[in-house]
Short mmCIF file of C-alpha atoms and ligand atoms in Angstrom, two decimals:
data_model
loop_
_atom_site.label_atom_id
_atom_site.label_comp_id
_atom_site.label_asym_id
_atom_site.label_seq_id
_atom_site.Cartn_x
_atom_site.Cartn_y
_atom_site.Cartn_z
CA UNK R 1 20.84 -21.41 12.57
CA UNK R 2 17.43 -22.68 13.10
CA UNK R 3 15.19 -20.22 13.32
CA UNK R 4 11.17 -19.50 14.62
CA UNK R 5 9.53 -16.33 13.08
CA UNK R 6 6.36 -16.14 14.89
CA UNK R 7 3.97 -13.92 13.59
CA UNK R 8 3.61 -13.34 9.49
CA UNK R 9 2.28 -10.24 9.09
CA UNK R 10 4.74 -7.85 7.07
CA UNK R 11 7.41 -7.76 9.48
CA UNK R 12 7.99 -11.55 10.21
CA UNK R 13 7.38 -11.83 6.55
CA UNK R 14 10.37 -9.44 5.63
CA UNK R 15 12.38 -11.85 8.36
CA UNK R 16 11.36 -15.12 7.12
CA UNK R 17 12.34 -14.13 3.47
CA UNK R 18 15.69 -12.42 4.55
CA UNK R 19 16.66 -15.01 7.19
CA UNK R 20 16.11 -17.73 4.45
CA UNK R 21 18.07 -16.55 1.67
CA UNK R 22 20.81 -15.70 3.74
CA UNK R 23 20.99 -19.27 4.38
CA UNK R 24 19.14 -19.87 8.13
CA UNK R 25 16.98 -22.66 8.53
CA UNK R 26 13.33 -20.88 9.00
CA UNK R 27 10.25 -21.67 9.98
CA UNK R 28 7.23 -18.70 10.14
CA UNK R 29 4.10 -19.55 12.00
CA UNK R 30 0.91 -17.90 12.19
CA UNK R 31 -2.31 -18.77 13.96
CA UNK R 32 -4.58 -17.70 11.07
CA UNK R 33 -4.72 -18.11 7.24
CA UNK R 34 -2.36 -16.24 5.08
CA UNK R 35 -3.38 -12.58 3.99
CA UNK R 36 -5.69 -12.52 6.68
CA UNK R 37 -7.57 -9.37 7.90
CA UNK R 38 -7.22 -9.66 11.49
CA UNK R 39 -3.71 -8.14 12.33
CA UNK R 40 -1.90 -4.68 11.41
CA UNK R 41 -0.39 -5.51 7.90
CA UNK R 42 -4.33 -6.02 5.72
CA UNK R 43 -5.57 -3.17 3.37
CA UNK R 44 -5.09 -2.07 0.10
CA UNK R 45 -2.66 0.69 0.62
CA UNK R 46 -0.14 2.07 3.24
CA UNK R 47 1.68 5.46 2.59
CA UNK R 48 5.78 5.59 2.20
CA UNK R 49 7.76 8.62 2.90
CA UNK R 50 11.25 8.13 2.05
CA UNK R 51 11.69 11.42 4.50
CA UNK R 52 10.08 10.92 7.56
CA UNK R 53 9.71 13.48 9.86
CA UNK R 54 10.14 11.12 12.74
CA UNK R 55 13.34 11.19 12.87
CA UNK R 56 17.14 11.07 11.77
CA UNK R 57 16.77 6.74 12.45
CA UNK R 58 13.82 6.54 10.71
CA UNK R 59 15.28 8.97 7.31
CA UNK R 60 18.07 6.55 7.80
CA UNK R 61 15.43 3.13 7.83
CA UNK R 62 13.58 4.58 4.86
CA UNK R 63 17.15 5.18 3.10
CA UNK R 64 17.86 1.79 3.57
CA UNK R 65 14.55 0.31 2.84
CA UNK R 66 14.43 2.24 -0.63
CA UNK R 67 17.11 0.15 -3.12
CA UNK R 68 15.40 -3.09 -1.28
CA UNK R 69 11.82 -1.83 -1.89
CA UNK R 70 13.02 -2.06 -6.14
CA UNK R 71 14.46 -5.23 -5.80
CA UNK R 72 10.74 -6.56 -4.59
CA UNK R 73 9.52 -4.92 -7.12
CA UNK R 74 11.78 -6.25 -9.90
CA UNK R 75 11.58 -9.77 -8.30
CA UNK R 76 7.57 -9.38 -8.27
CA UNK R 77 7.39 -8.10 -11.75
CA UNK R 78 5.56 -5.00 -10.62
CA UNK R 79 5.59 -1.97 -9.35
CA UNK R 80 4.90 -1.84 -5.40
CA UNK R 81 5.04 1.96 -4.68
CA UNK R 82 2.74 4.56 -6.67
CA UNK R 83 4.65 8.04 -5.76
CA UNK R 84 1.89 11.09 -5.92
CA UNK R 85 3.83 13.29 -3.39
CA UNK R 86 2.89 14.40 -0.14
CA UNK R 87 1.94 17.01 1.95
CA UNK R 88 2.27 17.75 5.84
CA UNK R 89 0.44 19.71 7.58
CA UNK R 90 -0.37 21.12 10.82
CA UNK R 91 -1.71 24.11 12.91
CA UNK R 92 1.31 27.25 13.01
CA UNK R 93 4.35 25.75 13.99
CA UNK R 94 3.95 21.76 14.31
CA UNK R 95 6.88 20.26 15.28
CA UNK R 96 6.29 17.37 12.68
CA UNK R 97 6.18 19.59 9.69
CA UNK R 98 9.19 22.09 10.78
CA UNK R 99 10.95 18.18 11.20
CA UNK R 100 9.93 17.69 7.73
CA UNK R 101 11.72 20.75 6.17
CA UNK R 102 14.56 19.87 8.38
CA UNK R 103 14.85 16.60 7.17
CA UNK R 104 14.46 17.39 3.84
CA UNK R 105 17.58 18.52 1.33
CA UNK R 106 16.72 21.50 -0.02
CA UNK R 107 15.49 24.61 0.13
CA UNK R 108 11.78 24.19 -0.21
CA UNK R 109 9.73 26.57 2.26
CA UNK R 110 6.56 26.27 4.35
CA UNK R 111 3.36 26.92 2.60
CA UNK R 112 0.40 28.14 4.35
CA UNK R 113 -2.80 26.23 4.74
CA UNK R 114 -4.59 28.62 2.12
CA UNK R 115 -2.30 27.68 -0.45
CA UNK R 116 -3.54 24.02 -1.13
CA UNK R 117 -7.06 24.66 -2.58
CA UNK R 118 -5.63 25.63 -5.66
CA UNK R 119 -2.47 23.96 -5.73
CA UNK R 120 -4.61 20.53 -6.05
CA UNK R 121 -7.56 22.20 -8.41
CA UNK R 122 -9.96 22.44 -5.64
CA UNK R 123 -9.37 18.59 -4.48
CA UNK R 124 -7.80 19.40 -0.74
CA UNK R 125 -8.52 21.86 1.81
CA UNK R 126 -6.46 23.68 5.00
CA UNK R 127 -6.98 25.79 7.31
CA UNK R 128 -5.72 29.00 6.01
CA UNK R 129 -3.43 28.78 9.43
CA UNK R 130 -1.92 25.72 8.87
CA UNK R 131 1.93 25.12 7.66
CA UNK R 132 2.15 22.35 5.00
CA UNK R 133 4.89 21.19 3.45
CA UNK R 134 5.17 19.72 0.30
CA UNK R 135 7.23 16.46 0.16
CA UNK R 136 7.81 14.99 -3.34
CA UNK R 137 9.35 11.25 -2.45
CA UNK R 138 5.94 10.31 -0.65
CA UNK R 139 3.28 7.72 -2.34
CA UNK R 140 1.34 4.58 -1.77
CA UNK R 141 2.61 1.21 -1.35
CA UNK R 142 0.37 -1.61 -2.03
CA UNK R 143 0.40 -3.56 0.98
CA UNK R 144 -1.85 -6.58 -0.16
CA UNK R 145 0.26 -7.04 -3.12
CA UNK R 146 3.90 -6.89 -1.15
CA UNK R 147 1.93 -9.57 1.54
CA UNK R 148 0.87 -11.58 -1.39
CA UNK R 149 4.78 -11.59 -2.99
CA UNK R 150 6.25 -12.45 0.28
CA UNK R 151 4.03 -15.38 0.74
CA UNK R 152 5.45 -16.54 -2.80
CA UNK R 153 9.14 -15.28 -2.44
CA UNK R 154 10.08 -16.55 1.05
CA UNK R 155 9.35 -20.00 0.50
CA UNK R 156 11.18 -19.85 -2.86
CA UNK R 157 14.46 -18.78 -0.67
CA UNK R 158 13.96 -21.75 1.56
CA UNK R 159 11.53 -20.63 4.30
CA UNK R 160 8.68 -22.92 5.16
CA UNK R 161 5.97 -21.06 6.04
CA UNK R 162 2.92 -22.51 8.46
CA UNK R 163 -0.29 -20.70 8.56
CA UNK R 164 -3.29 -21.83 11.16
CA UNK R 165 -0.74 -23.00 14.34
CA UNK R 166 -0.93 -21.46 16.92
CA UNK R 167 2.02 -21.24 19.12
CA UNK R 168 1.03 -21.09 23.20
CA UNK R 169 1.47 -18.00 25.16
CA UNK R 170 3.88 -17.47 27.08
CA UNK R 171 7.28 -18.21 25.29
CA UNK R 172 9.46 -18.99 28.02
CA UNK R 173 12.43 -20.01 26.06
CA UNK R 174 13.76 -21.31 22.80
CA UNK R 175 11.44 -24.41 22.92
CA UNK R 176 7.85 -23.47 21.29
CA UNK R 177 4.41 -25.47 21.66
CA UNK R 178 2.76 -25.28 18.19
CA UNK R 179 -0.46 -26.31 18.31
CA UNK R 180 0.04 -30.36 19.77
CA UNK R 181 3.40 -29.95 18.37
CA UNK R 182 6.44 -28.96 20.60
CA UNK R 183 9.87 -27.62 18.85
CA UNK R 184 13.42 -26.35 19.88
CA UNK R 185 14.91 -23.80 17.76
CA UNK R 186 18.69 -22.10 18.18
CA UNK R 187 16.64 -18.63 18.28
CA UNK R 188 13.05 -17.59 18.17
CA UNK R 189 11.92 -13.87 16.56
CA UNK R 190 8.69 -12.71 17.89
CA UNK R 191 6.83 -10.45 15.07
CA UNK R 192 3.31 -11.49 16.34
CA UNK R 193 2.05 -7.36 16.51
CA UNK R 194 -1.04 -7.04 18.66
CA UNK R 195 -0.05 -10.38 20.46
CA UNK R 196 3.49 -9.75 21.16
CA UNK R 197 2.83 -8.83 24.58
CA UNK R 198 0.75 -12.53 25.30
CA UNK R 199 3.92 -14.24 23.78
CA UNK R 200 6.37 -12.46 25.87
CA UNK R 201 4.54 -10.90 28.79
CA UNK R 202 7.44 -8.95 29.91
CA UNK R 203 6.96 -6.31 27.53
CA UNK R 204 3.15 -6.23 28.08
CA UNK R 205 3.42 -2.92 29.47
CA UNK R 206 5.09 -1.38 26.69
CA UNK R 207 2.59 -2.42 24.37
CA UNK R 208 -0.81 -1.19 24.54
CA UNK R 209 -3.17 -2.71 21.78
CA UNK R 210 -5.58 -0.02 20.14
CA UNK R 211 -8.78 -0.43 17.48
CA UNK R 212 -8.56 1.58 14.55
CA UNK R 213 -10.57 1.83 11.95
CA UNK R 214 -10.14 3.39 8.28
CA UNK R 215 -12.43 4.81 5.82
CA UNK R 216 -12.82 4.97 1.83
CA UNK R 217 -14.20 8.26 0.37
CA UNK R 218 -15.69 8.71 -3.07
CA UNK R 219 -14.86 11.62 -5.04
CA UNK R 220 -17.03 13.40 -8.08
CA UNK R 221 -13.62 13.81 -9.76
CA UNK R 222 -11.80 11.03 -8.80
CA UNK R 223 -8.13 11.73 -9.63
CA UNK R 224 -4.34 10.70 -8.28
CA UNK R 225 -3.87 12.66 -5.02
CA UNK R 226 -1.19 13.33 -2.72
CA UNK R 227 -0.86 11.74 0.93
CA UNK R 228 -1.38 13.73 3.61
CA UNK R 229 -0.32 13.31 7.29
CA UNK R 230 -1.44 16.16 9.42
CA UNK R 231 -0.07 16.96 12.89
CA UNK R 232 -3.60 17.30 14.39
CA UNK R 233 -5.28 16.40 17.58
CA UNK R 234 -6.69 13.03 15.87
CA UNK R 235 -3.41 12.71 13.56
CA UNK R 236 -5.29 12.83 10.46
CA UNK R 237 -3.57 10.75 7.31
CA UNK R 238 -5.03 9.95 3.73
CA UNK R 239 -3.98 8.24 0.82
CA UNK R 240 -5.42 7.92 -2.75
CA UNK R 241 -6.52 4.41 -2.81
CA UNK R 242 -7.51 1.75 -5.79
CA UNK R 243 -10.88 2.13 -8.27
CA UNK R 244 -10.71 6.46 -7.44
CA UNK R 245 -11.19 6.25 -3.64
CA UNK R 246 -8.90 8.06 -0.84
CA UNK R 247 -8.34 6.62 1.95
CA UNK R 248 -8.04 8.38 5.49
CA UNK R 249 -7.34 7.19 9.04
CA UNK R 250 -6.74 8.51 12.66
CA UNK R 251 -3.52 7.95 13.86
CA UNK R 252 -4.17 8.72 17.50
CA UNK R 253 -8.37 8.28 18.18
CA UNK R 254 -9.45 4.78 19.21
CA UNK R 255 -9.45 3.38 22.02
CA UNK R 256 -7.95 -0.25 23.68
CA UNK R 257 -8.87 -3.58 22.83
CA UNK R 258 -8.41 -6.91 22.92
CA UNK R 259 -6.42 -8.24 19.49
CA UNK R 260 -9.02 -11.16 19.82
CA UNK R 261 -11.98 -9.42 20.02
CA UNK R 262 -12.16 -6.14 17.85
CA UNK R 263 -15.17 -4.20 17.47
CA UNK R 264 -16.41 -3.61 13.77
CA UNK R 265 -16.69 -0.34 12.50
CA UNK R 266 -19.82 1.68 13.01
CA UNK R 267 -21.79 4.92 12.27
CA UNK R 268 -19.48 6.71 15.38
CA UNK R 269 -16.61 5.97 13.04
CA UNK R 270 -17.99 6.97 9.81
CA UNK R 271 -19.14 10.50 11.52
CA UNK R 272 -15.63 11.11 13.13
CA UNK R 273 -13.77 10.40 10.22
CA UNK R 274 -16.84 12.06 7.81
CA UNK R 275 -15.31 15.40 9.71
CA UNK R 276 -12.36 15.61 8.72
CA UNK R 277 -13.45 14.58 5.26
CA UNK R 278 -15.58 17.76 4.80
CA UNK R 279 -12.41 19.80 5.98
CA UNK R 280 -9.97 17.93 3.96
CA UNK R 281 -11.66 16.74 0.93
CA UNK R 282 -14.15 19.16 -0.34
CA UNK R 283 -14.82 17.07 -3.45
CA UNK R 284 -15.65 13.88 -1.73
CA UNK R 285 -18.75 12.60 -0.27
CA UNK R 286 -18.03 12.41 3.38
CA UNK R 287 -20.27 9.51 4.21
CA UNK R 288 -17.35 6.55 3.66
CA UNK R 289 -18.52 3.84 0.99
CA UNK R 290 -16.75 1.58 3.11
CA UNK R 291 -14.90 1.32 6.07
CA UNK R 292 -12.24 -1.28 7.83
CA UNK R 293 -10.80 -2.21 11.13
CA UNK R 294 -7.02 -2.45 12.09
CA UNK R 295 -4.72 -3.02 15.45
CA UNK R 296 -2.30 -0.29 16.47
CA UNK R 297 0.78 -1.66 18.73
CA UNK R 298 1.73 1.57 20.47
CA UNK R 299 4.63 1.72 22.66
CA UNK R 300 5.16 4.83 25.46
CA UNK R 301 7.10 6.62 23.09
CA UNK R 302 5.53 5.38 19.96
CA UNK R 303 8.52 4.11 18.67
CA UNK R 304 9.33 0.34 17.45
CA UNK R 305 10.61 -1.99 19.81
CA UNK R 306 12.89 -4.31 19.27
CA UNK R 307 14.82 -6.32 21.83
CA UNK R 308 15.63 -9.72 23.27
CA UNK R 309 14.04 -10.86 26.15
CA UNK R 310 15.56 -11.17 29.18
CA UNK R 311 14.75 -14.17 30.48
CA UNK R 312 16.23 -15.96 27.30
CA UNK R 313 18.62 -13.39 25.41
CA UNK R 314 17.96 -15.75 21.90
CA UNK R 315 14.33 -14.48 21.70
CA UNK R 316 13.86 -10.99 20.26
CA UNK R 317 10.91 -9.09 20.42
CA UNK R 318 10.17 -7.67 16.76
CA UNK R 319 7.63 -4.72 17.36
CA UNK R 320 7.35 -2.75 14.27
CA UNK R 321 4.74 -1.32 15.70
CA UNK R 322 3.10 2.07 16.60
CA UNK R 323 1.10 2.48 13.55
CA UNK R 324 4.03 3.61 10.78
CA UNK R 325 5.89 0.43 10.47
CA UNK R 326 4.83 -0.85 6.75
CA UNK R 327 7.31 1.64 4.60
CA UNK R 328 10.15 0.17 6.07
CA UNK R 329 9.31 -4.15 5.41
CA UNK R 330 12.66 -4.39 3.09
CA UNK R 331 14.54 -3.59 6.09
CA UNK R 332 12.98 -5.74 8.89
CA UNK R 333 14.62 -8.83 7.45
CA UNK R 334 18.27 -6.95 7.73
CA UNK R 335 17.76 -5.76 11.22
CA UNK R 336 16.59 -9.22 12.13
CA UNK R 337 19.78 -10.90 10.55
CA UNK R 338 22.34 -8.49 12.36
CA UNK R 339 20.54 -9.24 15.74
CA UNK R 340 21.05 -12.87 14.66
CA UNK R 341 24.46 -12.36 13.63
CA UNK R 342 25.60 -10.14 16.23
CA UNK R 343 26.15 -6.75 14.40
CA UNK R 344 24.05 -4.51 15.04
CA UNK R 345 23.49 -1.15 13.39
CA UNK R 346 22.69 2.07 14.55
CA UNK R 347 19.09 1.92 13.88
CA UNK R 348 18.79 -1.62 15.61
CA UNK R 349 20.46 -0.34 18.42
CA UNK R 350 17.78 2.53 18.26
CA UNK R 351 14.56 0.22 18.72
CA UNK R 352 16.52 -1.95 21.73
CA UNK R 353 15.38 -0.78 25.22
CA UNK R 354 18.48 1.17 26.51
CA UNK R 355 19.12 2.49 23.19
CA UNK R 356 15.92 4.66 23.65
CA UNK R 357 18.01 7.21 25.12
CA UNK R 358 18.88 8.18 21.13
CA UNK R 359 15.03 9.03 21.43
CA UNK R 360 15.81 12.50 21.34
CA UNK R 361 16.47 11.87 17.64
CA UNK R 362 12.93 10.48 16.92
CA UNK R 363 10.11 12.85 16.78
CA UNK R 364 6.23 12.22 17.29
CA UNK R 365 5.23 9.41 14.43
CA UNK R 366 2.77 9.84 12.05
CA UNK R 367 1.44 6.68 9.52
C1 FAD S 1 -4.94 1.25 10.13
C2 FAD S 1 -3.46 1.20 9.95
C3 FAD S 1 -2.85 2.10 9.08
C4 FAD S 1 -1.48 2.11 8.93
N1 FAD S 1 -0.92 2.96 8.05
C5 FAD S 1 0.40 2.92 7.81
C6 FAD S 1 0.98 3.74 6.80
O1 FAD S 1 0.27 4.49 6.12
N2 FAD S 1 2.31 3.65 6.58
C7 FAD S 1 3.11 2.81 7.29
O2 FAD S 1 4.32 2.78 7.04
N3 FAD S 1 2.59 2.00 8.26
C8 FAD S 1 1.26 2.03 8.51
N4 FAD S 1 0.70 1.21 9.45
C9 FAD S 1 1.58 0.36 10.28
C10 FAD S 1 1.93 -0.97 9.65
O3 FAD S 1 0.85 -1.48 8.91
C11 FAD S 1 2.37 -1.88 10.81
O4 FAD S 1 3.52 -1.29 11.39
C12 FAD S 1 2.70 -3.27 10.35
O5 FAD S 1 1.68 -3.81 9.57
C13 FAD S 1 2.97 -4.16 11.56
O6 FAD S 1 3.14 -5.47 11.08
P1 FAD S 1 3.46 -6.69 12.06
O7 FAD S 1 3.93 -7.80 11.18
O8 FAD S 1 4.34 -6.23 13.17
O9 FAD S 1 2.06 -7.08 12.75
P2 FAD S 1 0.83 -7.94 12.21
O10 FAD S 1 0.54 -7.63 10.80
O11 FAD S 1 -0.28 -7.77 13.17
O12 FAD S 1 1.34 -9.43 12.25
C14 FAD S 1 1.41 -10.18 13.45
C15 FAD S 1 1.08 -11.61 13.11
O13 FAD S 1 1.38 -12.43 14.23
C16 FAD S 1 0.44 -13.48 14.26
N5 FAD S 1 0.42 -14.05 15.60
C17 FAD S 1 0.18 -13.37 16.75
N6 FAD S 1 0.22 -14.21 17.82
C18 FAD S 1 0.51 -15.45 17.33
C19 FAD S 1 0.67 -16.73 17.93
N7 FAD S 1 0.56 -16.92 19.25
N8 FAD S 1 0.96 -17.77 17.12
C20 FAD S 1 1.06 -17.62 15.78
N9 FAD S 1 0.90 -16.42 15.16
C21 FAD S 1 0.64 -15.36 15.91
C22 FAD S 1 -0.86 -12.77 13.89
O14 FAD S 1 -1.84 -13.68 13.47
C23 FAD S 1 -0.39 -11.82 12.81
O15 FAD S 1 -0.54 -12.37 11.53
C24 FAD S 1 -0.68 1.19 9.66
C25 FAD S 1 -1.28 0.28 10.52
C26 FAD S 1 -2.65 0.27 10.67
C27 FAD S 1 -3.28 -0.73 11.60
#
């Protein structure tokens, strides 16, 4: 089939490189320059948890995604995921971490917030009231890196890939103008994140567009951390990041924007992430040494959307969206082909719009 991937951030990526070597003819088009900084997919490092507390789907996506993730990483040459562990944590009862131990084989019990000072030599801090639990098959993936190997490996499986085209909002069918170019495809995959709802405006109000921005802290003993994702007010999450830095970002403070016009970070960023640095990280400096901007796609129930449109049933919305998408790229390409193919699995079936009513087995994401 000939195929349109619009949008090659991670997820149209994944599709353009799985499409392709299953033997579609593929094009990918994106309006700016590849590995650029303006989407969701940029940044060093994104953290994977092969158990997510989100959910039965999502434990089932990151089971999936986990052989695929090594077979990137033996077709790269090297090593994609850095595993440190993780811990989550959140005030006395959080439904995220009790969804953790759930999820979770095993045994292993709830710690208390007090616990963590010493468990990580004076590096990380809780409140003495917090549950946290320890999760050993969470790390970091390098995002930059995968983005870079996909940009290699999909064209090497047949995709042709076209960076700086533009295609015109709206789609309103299986014929695309790209840029002064106009071209008919058998089925068109929207992945375009923050401008999905432009391209197909009928799921505009599903997808609200938010500004978030991410901070690097220095540490006077710089050291291999865990992750953390804490069920907070602000959704606090932090990775250990290249050259000794850790990461952390807000899952749920930030408010709208436009994807075109994003506001850089600025000193009321640095101080409301700085806070939860001097809580979390008594070893680091809390004023960031650097900071960056990033677009959240966050649906009602903050889970990915993916369906065809309804106006032309052989155009799929591809929302990997909501702000926890990147751990599962391997799989985006398979979900894309069994939409294309007509077989869909559970976990498509999850993402589609009537199969939200399996919602109840998805639980509040975290990044
Ligand atoms: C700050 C931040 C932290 C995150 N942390 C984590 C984490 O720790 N773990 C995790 O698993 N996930 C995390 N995520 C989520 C993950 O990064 C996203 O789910 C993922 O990157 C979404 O990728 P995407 O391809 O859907 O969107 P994007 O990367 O935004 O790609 C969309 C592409 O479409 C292109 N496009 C749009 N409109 C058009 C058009 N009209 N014509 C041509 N091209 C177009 C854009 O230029 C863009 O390149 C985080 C996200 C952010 C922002």
């Amino acid at each position: 089939m000939k195929v349109a991937v619009v949008g090659l951030g991670i997820a149209g990526l994944s599709i353009c490189a799985r499409l392709a070597l299953s033997g579609h003819d593929v094009i990918g088009l994106d309006q700016f320059e590849p590995m650029h900084q303006r989407g969701s997919s940029h940044g060093d490092t994104r953290i994977m948890r092969l158990t997510p507390g989100e959910g039965e789907t999502y434990v089932e996506l990151a089971r999936r995604a986990a052989p695929l993730w090594r077979t990137w990483e033996g077709l790269a040459g090297q090593p994609f995921i850095q595993w440190t562990g993780g811990l989550m944590a959140g005030p006395s009862g959080s439904p995220f971490v009790t969804s953790c131990q759930r999820l979770s084989r095993g045994p292993a019990a709830l710690l208390r917030g007090d616990a963590i000072h010493p468990l990580t030599r004076g590096a990380i801090a809780m409140p003495r009231e917090w549950d946290v639990f320890r999760q050993e098959d969470c790390g970091v993936i390098a995002a930059d890196a995968v983005r870079a190997f996909l940009l290699r490996q999909a064209p090497r499986w047949g995709a042709r890939l076209v960076h700086g085209k533009r295609v015109t909002a709206p789609i309103e069918g299986l014929t695309l103008q790209i840029g002064d170019d106009r071209a008919a495809f058998d089925a068109v995959i929207v992945a375009a994140g923050a401008w999905g709802g432009a391209l197909l405006p009928e799921f505009a109000g599903r997808l609200a567009v938010k500004r978030r921005v991410v901070a690097w802290f220095q540490s006077s003993e710089p050291r291999i951390l865990p992750v953390l994702c804490v069920d907070n007010e602000d959704g606090v999450y932090g990775m250990p990041a290249p050259r000794g830095l850790y990461k952390l970002g807000l899952h749920a403070a930030g408010g709208a924007t436009s994807p075109d016009d994003v506001r850089e970070p600025d000193g009321r960023d640095a101080e409301a992430l700085a806070e939860h640095a001097r809580l979390l990280l008594p070893k680091h400096d809390p004023r960031p040494v650097r900071m960056a901007r990033c677009l959240y796609t966050v649906t009602p129930d903050e889970h990915f959307l993916i369906a065809p449109a309804q106006t032309q049933e052989r155009v799929l919305l591809f929302s990997a969206c909501s702000g926890h998408g990147f751990k599962y790229a391997p799989v985006f390409g398979q979900l894309a082909q069994e939409w294309l193919e007509g077989v869909p699995s559970p976990e498509l079936l999850a993402f589609g719009l009537s199969g939200r009513a399996g919602a109840t087995r998805l639980g509040a994401p975290k990044a």
